[in-house]
Every structure is written in C-alpha cells, then in structure tokens.
Amino acid sequence: MRILLLGNSFTSSHQLPQKLAALTGGQVVAHTRGGARLSEQLNPKTALGARTQAALQHEKWDFVVLQEMSHAPLTTPERFFQSVQQLCGQIRASGAIPVLFATWAYQKNSKKLAAKGWDYDGMARALSDAYTRAARENGAVCANVGQQFYAKAGTVALYDPDGVHPSEAGALVAAETLAAAMQTATKEKAGGATRQPGGPSGGEKP
C-alpha cells in the first residue's frame, strides 16, 4: 500500500506519517509545509505544488490524503471546496482513493480560539460539516479526526501547549483515524463498492 499525505504541520507533527505507516504496513510519503493550504498543492509554480503534481501524474498511490490549513474551511470556504474538487479529480484519475483528513477545533479556552473570537463547539461543528460536505460532493473518504478529538476532549491530552497542533497522543489519534478509514475503504473496494460524488462519505458531526 502506498499513501501520499498532502498537508501542513498538522500532518507532519510528532511523526504522524511514521505512525500511519506502522499502523497500515504501507509506504507513506508526506508533502507538507508549515501553514500550507491545499491550493498550494495544485500550483506547479511552488516547490510543494510542483512536487505534488509530479507525484500525482507519475507515481502510483492507493490513497491520497488531503489536509487543509486549520481554519481555511471556515474563513475561505469557496477556495477550500474548489481545491478539494480539483485534487480529488486528479487523485481519482491516477487510480487512487481520495481521503479527507478532517481536522479539529483549537483547544477549548486556548489563546488562538479566543483571538479568533470563535466558540469551541461551533468551530468543531463547522469543520466537521465542511469536510463531510466536501467528501460527499467529491466521492471521497472522510477521516473525521476532529470528531475523535471532540469525543476525547478532557480525557486525553490531545494538544501541544499552543492549543493548536496535536500532541504525541493527538498525532496517534489522527493516525489511527486515518488508518481505520483506509481499512474500511479497502474492504468496500474489495467488495465492489465505489464512492460516487454525492454519496456517503463516512463523516459525522461532532
């Protein structure tokens, strides 16, 4: 199994790619840059985009995971949905299955959350809704990591001290959620099921 991860520091933190490789037994390659948006992965004029576009066109993958910048689905939704649509089209054309890495709300009572003027529950719900919709509209798998963070809030130390990035435990939760989503998709594919735009995505609201 070959897995390509497209994202930023949420994807690269605490050796998440290595954790995913250990859980799946697959070869995991990560194309990340701190603060990167999915739109950058589409732009061949950037170093990250050129690398990603070459990988999608010339290499074989089983899964390609898409992780957007933390608040982009809320602050620039049109750009988010457009980027997901374009990348999912490229991913399917290459023969791979697109997976959306649905991220989490900033930690409750964190400085970043307060600075944005957002409510923890509201941010969690809005992110889940955005990723679930994007997955459904594009026939992609939704690995709802944010939902798992929401469910475990207060019981596991999921965040780094900044209240934004995942801790070691948070990165493990993310890797486990991604691995489970891929396992389910692999079973569906083996059974002859195909995901079509507008169909179920596997995402749920927190």
PDB file of C-alpha atoms in Angstrom:
ATOM      1  CA  MET A   1       0.000   0.000   0.000  1.00  0.00           C
ATOM      2  CA  ARG A   2       1.299   3.464  -0.948  1.00  0.00           C
ATOM      3  CA  ILE A   3      -0.104   6.520   0.790  1.00  0.00           C
ATOM      4  CA  LEU A   4       0.542  10.160  -0.094  1.00  0.00           C
ATOM      5  CA  LEU A   5      -0.185  12.784   2.568  1.00  0.00           C
ATOM      6  CA  LEU A   6      -0.793  16.369   1.420  1.00  0.00           C
ATOM      7  CA  GLY A   7      -0.968  18.937   4.206  1.00  0.00           C
ATOM      8  CA  ASN A   8       0.986  21.058   6.646  1.00  0.00           C
ATOM      9  CA  SER A   9       2.336  20.821  10.195  1.00  0.00           C
ATOM     10  CA  PHE A  10      -0.874  19.144  11.386  1.00  0.00           C
ATOM     11  CA  THR A  11       0.132  16.221   9.157  1.00  0.00           C
ATOM     12  CA  SER A  12       3.853  16.213   9.939  1.00  0.00           C
ATOM     13  CA  SER A  13       3.715  16.775  13.725  1.00  0.00           C
ATOM     14  CA  HIS A  14       5.063  14.111  16.081  1.00  0.00           C
ATOM     15  CA  GLN A  15       5.917  11.710  13.253  1.00  0.00           C
ATOM     16  CA  LEU A  16       2.301  11.196  12.210  1.00  0.00           C
ATOM     17  CA  PRO A  17       3.389   9.777   8.810  1.00  0.00           C
ATOM     18  CA  GLN A  18       5.562   7.183  10.539  1.00  0.00           C
ATOM     19  CA  LYS A  19       2.729   6.307  12.906  1.00  0.00           C
ATOM     20  CA  LEU A  20       0.400   5.793   9.931  1.00  0.00           C
ATOM     21  CA  ALA A  21       2.988   3.605   8.194  1.00  0.00           C
ATOM     22  CA  ALA A  22       3.289   1.433  11.303  1.00  0.00           C
ATOM     23  CA  LEU A  23      -0.491   1.067  11.583  1.00  0.00           C
ATOM     24  CA  THR A  24      -1.118   0.268   7.908  1.00  0.00           C
ATOM     25  CA  GLY A  25       2.094  -1.501   6.953  1.00  0.00           C
ATOM     26  CA  GLY A  26       2.202   0.806   3.952  1.00  0.00           C
ATOM     27  CA  GLN A  27       4.731   3.174   2.432  1.00  0.00           C
ATOM     28  CA  VAL A  28       3.807   6.700   3.479  1.00  0.00           C
ATOM     29  CA  VAL A  29       5.124   9.810   1.738  1.00  0.00           C
ATOM     30  CA  ALA A  30       4.312  13.281   3.080  1.00  0.00           C
ATOM     31  CA  HIS A  31       4.295  16.515   1.094  1.00  0.00           C
ATOM     32  CA  THR A  32       3.948  19.199   3.768  1.00  0.00           C
ATOM     33  CA  ARG A  33       4.937  22.759   4.584  1.00  0.00           C
ATOM     34  CA  GLY A  34       4.011  24.703   7.699  1.00  0.00           C
ATOM     35  CA  GLY A  35       0.869  26.732   7.029  1.00  0.00           C
ATOM     36  CA  ALA A  36       0.320  25.264   3.566  1.00  0.00           C
ATOM     37  CA  ARG A  37      -3.140  25.309   2.015  1.00  0.00           C
ATOM     38  CA  LEU A  38      -4.431  22.674  -0.379  1.00  0.00           C
ATOM     39  CA  SER A  39      -4.397  25.247  -3.169  1.00  0.00           C
ATOM     40  CA  GLU A  40      -0.594  25.280  -2.941  1.00  0.00           C
ATOM     41  CA  GLN A  41      -0.547  21.551  -3.730  1.00  0.00           C
ATOM     42  CA  LEU A  42      -2.230  22.419  -7.034  1.00  0.00           C
ATOM     43  CA  ASN A  43       0.203  25.168  -8.007  1.00  0.00           C
ATOM     44  CA  PRO A  44       3.191  23.834 -10.000  1.00  0.00           C
ATOM     45  CA  LYS A  45       4.902  27.215  -9.653  1.00  0.00           C
ATOM     46  CA  THR A  46       5.574  26.460  -5.983  1.00  0.00           C
ATOM     47  CA  ALA A  47       8.105  23.874  -4.817  1.00  0.00           C
ATOM     48  CA  LEU A  48       5.435  21.983  -2.894  1.00  0.00           C
ATOM     49  CA  GLY A  49       2.936  22.098  -5.743  1.00  0.00           C
ATOM     50  CA  ALA A  50       5.471  21.009  -8.355  1.00  0.00           C
ATOM     51  CA  ARG A  51       6.431  18.028  -6.230  1.00  0.00           C
ATOM     52  CA  THR A  52       2.806  17.050  -5.616  1.00  0.00           C
ATOM     53  CA  GLN A  53       1.701  17.437  -9.213  1.00  0.00           C
ATOM     54  CA  ALA A  54       4.596  15.266 -10.384  1.00  0.00           C
ATOM     55  CA  ALA A  55       3.748  12.630  -7.784  1.00  0.00           C
ATOM     56  CA  LEU A  56       0.093  12.503  -8.825  1.00  0.00           C
ATOM     57  CA  GLN A  57       0.931  12.309 -12.526  1.00  0.00           C
ATOM     58  CA  HIS A  58       3.849   9.896 -12.495  1.00  0.00           C
ATOM     59  CA  GLU A  59       3.534   7.691  -9.414  1.00  0.00           C
ATOM     60  CA  LYS A  60       1.004   5.095  -8.281  1.00  0.00           C
ATOM     61  CA  TRP A  61      -0.811   5.556  -4.992  1.00  0.00           C
ATOM     62  CA  ASP A  62      -3.527   3.645  -3.184  1.00  0.00           C
ATOM     63  CA  PHE A  63      -4.656   6.586  -1.045  1.00  0.00           C
ATOM     64  CA  VAL A  64      -4.006  10.317  -1.169  1.00  0.00           C
ATOM     65  CA  VAL A  65      -4.879  12.244   1.988  1.00  0.00           C
ATOM     66  CA  LEU A  66      -5.895  15.915   1.880  1.00  0.00           C
ATOM     67  CA  GLN A  67      -5.500  18.147   4.956  1.00  0.00           C
ATOM     68  CA  GLU A  68      -6.393  21.819   4.662  1.00  0.00           C
ATOM     69  CA  MET A  69      -4.951  24.711   6.682  1.00  0.00           C
ATOM     70  CA  SER A  70      -6.599  24.725  10.125  1.00  0.00           C
ATOM     71  CA  HIS A  71      -9.217  27.451   9.683  1.00  0.00           C
ATOM     72  CA  ALA A  72      -9.419  27.668   5.870  1.00  0.00           C
ATOM     73  CA  PRO A  73     -12.665  25.647   5.565  1.00  0.00           C
ATOM     74  CA  LEU A  74     -14.298  28.348   7.720  1.00  0.00           C
ATOM     75  CA  THR A  75     -12.580  31.535   6.560  1.00  0.00           C
ATOM     76  CA  THR A  76     -12.144  30.786   2.842  1.00  0.00           C
ATOM     77  CA  PRO A  77     -14.710  28.040   2.163  1.00  0.00           C
ATOM     78  CA  GLU A  78     -15.010  28.562  -1.600  1.00  0.00           C
ATOM     79  CA  ARG A  79     -11.255  28.152  -2.018  1.00  0.00           C
ATOM     80  CA  PHE A  80     -11.335  25.046   0.197  1.00  0.00           C
ATOM     81  CA  PHE A  81     -14.149  23.335  -1.712  1.00  0.00           C
ATOM     82  CA  GLN A  82     -12.601  24.223  -5.073  1.00  0.00           C
ATOM     83  CA  SER A  83      -9.191  22.859  -4.051  1.00  0.00           C
ATOM     84  CA  VAL A  84     -10.718  19.617  -2.790  1.00  0.00           C
ATOM     85  CA  GLN A  85     -12.704  19.205  -6.008  1.00  0.00           C
ATOM     86  CA  GLN A  86      -9.647  19.709  -8.221  1.00  0.00           C
ATOM     87  CA  LEU A  87      -7.384  17.464  -6.168  1.00  0.00           C
ATOM     88  CA  CYS A  88      -9.982  14.702  -5.889  1.00  0.00           C
ATOM     89  CA  GLY A  89     -10.339  14.733  -9.670  1.00  0.00           C
ATOM     90  CA  GLN A  90      -6.589  14.346 -10.085  1.00  0.00           C
ATOM     91  CA  ILE A  91      -6.425  11.636  -7.431  1.00  0.00           C
ATOM     92  CA  ARG A  92      -9.195   9.536  -8.973  1.00  0.00           C
ATOM     93  CA  ALA A  93      -7.644   9.976 -12.430  1.00  0.00           C
ATOM     94  CA  SER A  94      -4.433   8.474 -11.051  1.00  0.00           C
ATOM     95  CA  GLY A  95      -6.341   5.445  -9.754  1.00  0.00           C
ATOM     96  CA  ALA A  96      -6.080   6.322  -6.064  1.00  0.00           C
ATOM     97  CA  ILE A  97      -8.761   6.882  -3.417  1.00  0.00           C
ATOM     98  CA  PRO A  98      -9.005  10.432  -2.004  1.00  0.00           C
ATOM     99  CA  VAL A  99      -9.239  10.747   1.781  1.00  0.00           C
ATOM    100  CA  LEU A 100     -10.088  13.972   3.604  1.00  0.00           C
ATOM    101  CA  PHE A 101      -8.254  14.465   6.893  1.00  0.00           C
ATOM    102  CA  ALA A 102     -10.934  16.411   8.793  1.00  0.00           C
ATOM    103  CA  THR A 103      -9.087  18.466  11.390  1.00  0.00           C
ATOM    104  CA  TRP A 104     -10.007  19.634  14.886  1.00  0.00           C
ATOM    105  CA  ALA A 105     -11.121  22.811  16.595  1.00  0.00           C
ATOM    106  CA  TYR A 106      -8.492  24.737  18.527  1.00  0.00           C
ATOM    107  CA  GLN A 107      -8.298  23.671  22.163  1.00  0.00           C
ATOM    108  CA  LYS A 108     -11.132  24.933  24.347  1.00  0.00           C
ATOM    109  CA  ASN A 109     -10.170  28.153  26.167  1.00  0.00           C
ATOM    110  CA  SER A 110      -6.939  28.444  24.142  1.00  0.00           C
ATOM    111  CA  LYS A 111      -5.467  31.824  23.196  1.00  0.00           C
ATOM    112  CA  LYS A 112      -5.814  31.050  19.471  1.00  0.00           C
ATOM    113  CA  LEU A 113      -9.514  30.274  19.822  1.00  0.00           C
ATOM    114  CA  ALA A 114     -10.070  33.457  21.818  1.00  0.00           C
ATOM    115  CA  ALA A 115      -8.086  35.511  19.310  1.00  0.00           C
ATOM    116  CA  LYS A 116     -10.352  34.298  16.509  1.00  0.00           C
ATOM    117  CA  GLY A 117     -13.447  35.028  18.576  1.00  0.00           C
ATOM    118  CA  TRP A 118     -14.792  31.544  17.967  1.00  0.00           C
ATOM    119  CA  ASP A 119     -16.668  29.109  20.179  1.00  0.00           C
ATOM    120  CA  TYR A 120     -15.086  25.657  20.603  1.00  0.00           C
ATOM    121  CA  ASP A 121     -18.276  23.721  19.868  1.00  0.00           C
ATOM    122  CA  GLY A 122     -19.080  25.935  16.914  1.00  0.00           C
ATOM    123  CA  MET A 123     -15.637  25.576  15.344  1.00  0.00           C
ATOM    124  CA  ALA A 124     -15.689  21.800  15.812  1.00  0.00           C
ATOM    125  CA  ARG A 125     -19.122  21.531  14.219  1.00  0.00           C
ATOM    126  CA  ALA A 126     -18.311  23.850  11.321  1.00  0.00           C
ATOM    127  CA  LEU A 127     -15.101  21.991  10.445  1.00  0.00           C
ATOM    128  CA  SER A 128     -16.862  18.630  10.581  1.00  0.00           C
ATOM    129  CA  ASP A 129     -19.678  19.928   8.387  1.00  0.00           C
ATOM    130  CA  ALA A 130     -17.264  21.395   5.823  1.00  0.00           C
ATOM    131  CA  TYR A 131     -15.119  18.276   5.483  1.00  0.00           C
ATOM    132  CA  THR A 132     -18.122  15.950   5.448  1.00  0.00           C
ATOM    133  CA  ARG A 133     -19.752  18.018   2.703  1.00  0.00           C
ATOM    134  CA  ALA A 134     -16.535  18.152   0.666  1.00  0.00           C
ATOM    135  CA  ALA A 135     -16.094  14.385   0.943  1.00  0.00           C
ATOM    136  CA  ARG A 136     -19.711  13.713  -0.020  1.00  0.00           C
ATOM    137  CA  GLU A 137     -19.633  16.057  -3.013  1.00  0.00           C
ATOM    138  CA  ASN A 138     -16.431  14.503  -4.339  1.00  0.00           C
ATOM    139  CA  GLY A 139     -16.935  10.825  -3.573  1.00  0.00           C
ATOM    140  CA  ALA A 140     -14.046  10.893  -1.092  1.00  0.00           C
ATOM    141  CA  VAL A 141     -13.495   9.138   2.223  1.00  0.00           C
ATOM    142  CA  CYS A 142     -13.812  11.371   5.292  1.00  0.00           C
ATOM    143  CA  ALA A 143     -11.452  10.501   8.146  1.00  0.00           C
ATOM    144  CA  ASN A 144     -13.043  12.664  10.822  1.00  0.00           C
ATOM    145  CA  VAL A 145     -10.105  13.219  13.147  1.00  0.00           C
ATOM    146  CA  GLY A 146     -11.760  16.342  14.527  1.00  0.00           C
ATOM    147  CA  GLN A 147     -14.720  14.269  15.673  1.00  0.00           C
ATOM    148  CA  GLN A 148     -12.372  11.975  17.590  1.00  0.00           C
ATOM    149  CA  PHE A 149     -10.689  14.973  19.234  1.00  0.00           C
ATOM    150  CA  TYR A 150     -14.112  16.302  20.225  1.00  0.00           C
ATOM    151  CA  ALA A 151     -15.175  12.951  21.692  1.00  0.00           C
ATOM    152  CA  LYS A 152     -11.945  12.592  23.691  1.00  0.00           C
ATOM    153  CA  ALA A 153     -11.691  16.218  24.837  1.00  0.00           C
ATOM    154  CA  GLY A 154     -10.863  16.460  28.520  1.00  0.00           C
ATOM    155  CA  THR A 155      -9.857  12.802  28.809  1.00  0.00           C
ATOM    156  CA  VAL A 156      -6.658  12.757  26.718  1.00  0.00           C
ATOM    157  CA  ALA A 157      -4.009  15.481  26.293  1.00  0.00           C
ATOM    158  CA  LEU A 158      -4.532  15.889  22.549  1.00  0.00           C
ATOM    159  CA  TYR A 159      -2.876  19.267  22.014  1.00  0.00           C
ATOM    160  CA  ASP A 160       0.598  20.714  22.126  1.00  0.00           C
ATOM    161  CA  PRO A 161       0.997  23.701  24.500  1.00  0.00           C
ATOM    162  CA  ASP A 162      -0.047  26.115  21.731  1.00  0.00           C
ATOM    163  CA  GLY A 163      -3.574  24.687  21.815  1.00  0.00           C
ATOM    164  CA  VAL A 164      -3.496  24.281  18.039  1.00  0.00           C
ATOM    165  CA  HIS A 165      -1.149  21.490  16.981  1.00  0.00           C
ATOM    166  CA  PRO A 166      -1.565  17.869  18.043  1.00  0.00           C
ATOM    167  CA  SER A 167       0.412  16.390  20.903  1.00  0.00           C
ATOM    168  CA  GLU A 168       2.064  12.986  20.625  1.00  0.00           C
ATOM    169  CA  ALA A 169      -1.244  11.453  21.719  1.00  0.00           C
ATOM    170  CA  GLY A 170      -3.171  13.653  19.304  1.00  0.00           C
ATOM    171  CA  ALA A 171      -0.986  12.608  16.387  1.00  0.00           C
ATOM    172  CA  LEU A 172      -1.605   8.972  17.291  1.00  0.00           C
ATOM    173  CA  VAL A 173      -5.375   9.547  17.357  1.00  0.00           C
ATOM    174  CA  ALA A 174      -5.102  11.166  13.917  1.00  0.00           C
ATOM    175  CA  ALA A 175      -3.060   8.277  12.523  1.00  0.00           C
ATOM    176  CA  GLU A 176      -5.460   5.708  13.968  1.00  0.00           C
ATOM    177  CA  THR A 177      -8.472   7.512  12.493  1.00  0.00           C
ATOM    178  CA  LEU A 178      -6.839   7.716   9.068  1.00  0.00           C
ATOM    179  CA  ALA A 179      -5.828   4.046   9.188  1.00  0.00           C
ATOM    180  CA  ALA A 180      -9.345   2.969  10.151  1.00  0.00           C
ATOM    181  CA  ALA A 181     -10.880   4.998   7.313  1.00  0.00           C
ATOM    182  CA  MET A 182      -8.482   3.447   4.808  1.00  0.00           C
ATOM    183  CA  GLN A 183      -9.178  -0.043   6.113  1.00  0.00           C
ATOM    184  CA  THR A 184     -12.908   0.499   5.650  1.00  0.00           C
ATOM    185  CA  ALA A 185     -12.392   1.891   2.140  1.00  0.00           C
ATOM    186  CA  THR A 186     -10.182  -1.074   1.219  1.00  0.00           C
ATOM    187  CA  LYS A 187     -12.885  -3.509   2.334  1.00  0.00           C
ATOM    188  CA  GLU A 188     -15.524  -1.592   0.379  1.00  0.00           C
ATOM    189  CA  LYS A 189     -13.358  -1.643  -2.737  1.00  0.00           C
ATOM    190  CA  ALA A 190     -12.732  -5.379  -2.365  1.00  0.00           C
ATOM    191  CA  GLY A 191     -16.482  -5.871  -2.141  1.00  0.00           C
ATOM    192  CA  GLY A 192     -17.032  -3.979  -5.374  1.00  0.00           C
ATOM    193  CA  ALA A 193     -18.356  -0.781  -3.811  1.00  0.00           C
ATOM    194  CA  THR A 194     -17.398   2.547  -5.381  1.00  0.00           C
ATOM    195  CA  ARG A 195     -17.819   6.031  -3.977  1.00  0.00           C
ATOM    196  CA  GLN A 196     -19.605   8.496  -6.199  1.00  0.00           C
ATOM    197  CA  PRO A 197     -19.892  12.254  -5.745  1.00  0.00           C
ATOM    198  CA  GLY A 198     -22.998  12.910  -3.674  1.00  0.00           C
ATOM    199  CA  GLY A 199     -22.798   9.524  -1.944  1.00  0.00           C
ATOM    200  CA  PRO A 200     -21.950   8.702   1.684  1.00  0.00           C
ATOM    201  CA  SER A 201     -18.555   9.898   2.905  1.00  0.00           C
ATOM    202  CA  GLY A 202     -18.271   8.278   6.294  1.00  0.00           C
ATOM    203  CA  GLY A 203     -18.174  11.623   8.063  1.00  0.00           C
ATOM    204  CA  GLU A 204     -20.334  12.582  11.024  1.00  0.00           C
ATOM    205  CA  LYS A 205     -20.935  15.700  13.013  1.00  0.00           C
ATOM    206  CA  PRO A 206     -19.454  16.006  16.491  1.00  0.00           C
TER     207      PRO A 206
END
